[in-house]
Amino acid sequence: RKFFEGIRLCRYLKMPEWLSTRLKEAAKLKNLDERKPVILRSILFDLISFSIESEQYERFSQLSTSEKRSISAIDNSLKYIKEFYNENLSLEQLLQLTNYSRSHFIRLFKESTGMNISEYINKYRIEKACLDLIYTSNNITEIATANGFNNIQYFSRKFKEYMNCTPKQYQKKRKKLTER
């Protein structure tokens, strides 16, 4: 129990295909299926054990004061990104929040999230765009702009990079699933 109290899982786990497949299969089960809660708990334990085995976690209870300050600075930066993701964010804005040097902040951010700053911002924007593609009737250009992308080609390229399909393909496929 002490071990689990002192760790934090990475924000974006790199899951193996077999675990993703199990999640997809569990999602297909009906809510009334009595096996579903047991299967979901099993998947949760697999997810936790995989993240620990693959060292996709961070110990925070044993961190020094400066390390705790660093985590707090990164958390503040992440909160800022999540609040202003649809605006034109700059590294300088994030540096002002933390009072760290450019190189130190970039290194801490990469260690904490596993991504560089622009990758993290783009991935977060794409996640938000996915929701808009499913739940709004806005066109792709409006969704891209509303989520901080000023260039539709760049949005489409990044979307395909992260989601393995175009925004239009994603929208069609997901809307069919939600209409059922």
XYZ file of C-alpha atoms in Angstrom:
180
model
C 0.000 0.000 0.000
C 2.854 2.379 0.839
C 4.294 1.844 -2.628
C 1.023 2.878 -4.308
C 0.611 5.940 -2.087
C 4.001 7.205 -3.226
C 3.646 6.923 -6.999
C 1.906 8.796 -9.783
C 1.237 7.118 -13.127
C 2.380 8.885 -16.266
C -0.263 11.048 -17.881
C -0.088 9.261 -21.231
C 0.618 5.576 -20.813
C 2.103 3.795 -23.778
C -0.096 0.705 -23.631
C 0.652 -2.524 -25.434
C -1.792 -3.691 -28.103
C -3.039 -6.626 -26.015
C -4.185 -4.275 -23.247
C -5.870 -1.913 -25.698
C -7.652 -4.906 -27.211
C -8.907 -6.022 -23.785
C -10.258 -2.525 -23.111
C -12.079 -2.481 -26.450
C -13.563 -5.923 -25.803
C -14.722 -4.866 -22.329
C -16.367 -1.774 -23.802
C -18.482 -4.034 -26.007
C -19.973 -5.858 -23.003
C -23.485 -4.870 -22.018
C -23.883 -3.016 -18.700
C -26.170 -5.755 -17.412
C -23.550 -8.420 -18.061
C -22.549 -9.630 -14.592
C -19.001 -10.316 -15.767
C -18.314 -6.696 -16.733
C -17.269 -5.348 -13.267
C -14.904 -8.278 -12.712
C -13.388 -7.923 -16.175
C -12.933 -4.170 -15.714
C -11.196 -4.694 -12.352
C -8.942 -7.273 -13.978
C -8.039 -4.822 -16.748
C -7.373 -2.101 -14.173
C -4.950 -4.387 -12.323
C -3.282 -5.294 -15.628
C -2.974 -1.592 -16.454
C -1.443 -0.775 -13.076
C 0.959 -3.718 -13.159
C 1.974 -2.906 -16.741
C 2.672 0.735 -15.868
C 4.802 -0.352 -12.913
C 6.648 -3.052 -14.883
C 7.337 -0.620 -17.733
C 8.326 2.064 -15.218
C 5.705 4.517 -16.463
C 5.280 6.079 -13.051
C 6.987 8.579 -10.827
C 7.720 8.407 -7.113
C 6.724 11.598 -5.396
C 6.671 10.866 -1.676
C 10.443 10.485 -1.573
C 11.238 13.562 -3.607
C 13.434 16.318 -2.261
C 12.062 19.818 -1.760
C 13.519 21.013 -5.062
C 12.034 17.992 -6.876
C 8.626 18.684 -5.298
C 8.942 22.298 -6.435
C 9.777 21.074 -9.932
C 6.712 18.817 -10.024
C 4.574 21.694 -8.786
C 5.978 23.933 -11.520
C 5.239 21.336 -14.180
C 1.733 20.782 -12.771
C 1.107 24.538 -12.900
C 2.313 24.583 -16.490
C 0.016 21.690 -17.396
C -2.945 23.449 -15.780
C -2.092 26.576 -17.761
C -1.906 24.585 -21.004
C -5.265 22.951 -20.269
C -6.868 26.317 -19.585
C -5.407 28.194 -22.553
C -4.830 25.355 -25.058
C -6.952 27.093 -27.675
C -4.776 30.211 -27.639
C -1.360 30.806 -29.141
C 0.812 29.383 -26.341
C 4.507 30.113 -26.099
C 7.353 28.658 -24.119
C 7.995 32.119 -22.664
C 4.516 32.152 -21.091
C 5.237 28.836 -19.383
C 8.675 29.993 -18.264
C 7.116 33.035 -16.574
C 4.945 30.695 -14.492
C 7.903 28.684 -13.248
C 10.859 31.087 -13.056
C 13.062 28.303 -14.434
C 15.641 28.669 -17.147
C 14.609 27.569 -20.624
C 16.819 24.460 -20.722
C 15.966 23.379 -17.160
C 12.226 23.716 -17.760
C 12.362 21.853 -21.074
C 14.269 18.989 -19.420
C 11.841 18.825 -16.451
C 8.824 18.914 -18.736
C 10.166 16.069 -20.868
C 11.014 13.987 -17.776
C 7.564 14.550 -16.288
C 5.365 14.029 -19.357
C 7.559 11.953 -21.665
C 6.965 14.547 -24.392
C 8.363 17.864 -25.406
C 6.164 20.906 -24.842
C 4.816 21.264 -28.377
C 4.003 17.533 -28.551
C 2.070 17.767 -25.283
C 0.133 20.856 -26.397
C -0.681 19.302 -29.774
C -1.793 16.024 -28.202
C -4.036 17.847 -25.741
C -5.511 19.965 -28.546
C -6.163 16.837 -30.612
C -7.928 15.190 -27.642
C -10.190 18.240 -27.346
C -10.752 18.266 -31.099
C -11.826 14.607 -30.953
C -14.633 15.541 -28.568
C -15.705 18.392 -30.839
C -15.663 16.105 -33.869
C -18.057 13.736 -32.128
C -20.342 16.062 -30.219
C -20.616 19.188 -32.376
C -21.769 19.791 -35.899
C -18.930 22.244 -36.605
C -16.834 21.708 -39.700
C -13.187 20.615 -39.514
C -11.806 24.141 -40.012
C -13.941 25.544 -37.181
C -12.903 22.728 -34.869
C -9.213 23.149 -35.730
C -9.375 26.900 -35.089
C -11.385 26.514 -31.863
C -8.718 24.146 -30.545
C -5.722 26.375 -31.193
C -4.655 25.274 -34.655
C -4.238 28.199 -37.045
C -3.337 26.002 -40.002
C -5.803 23.332 -41.177
C -3.099 21.313 -42.977
C -0.975 21.203 -39.819
C -4.046 20.181 -37.795
C -4.857 17.381 -40.239
C -1.260 16.156 -40.287
C -0.972 16.124 -36.474
C -4.417 14.556 -36.110
C -3.473 11.729 -38.448
C -0.144 11.300 -36.624
C -1.869 10.863 -33.236
C -5.145 9.201 -34.226
C -4.078 7.173 -37.302
C -6.935 8.587 -39.383
C -8.028 11.926 -40.795
C -10.343 14.199 -38.774
C -13.187 13.511 -41.244
C -12.726 9.725 -40.985
C -12.696 9.981 -37.195
C -15.829 12.122 -37.195
C -17.761 9.710 -39.414
C -16.661 6.595 -37.528
C -17.357 8.001 -34.049
C -20.690 9.603 -34.934
C -21.907 6.230 -36.207
C -20.976 4.682 -32.839
C -22.693 7.391 -30.789
C -25.880 7.293 -32.870
C -26.561 3.671 -31.916
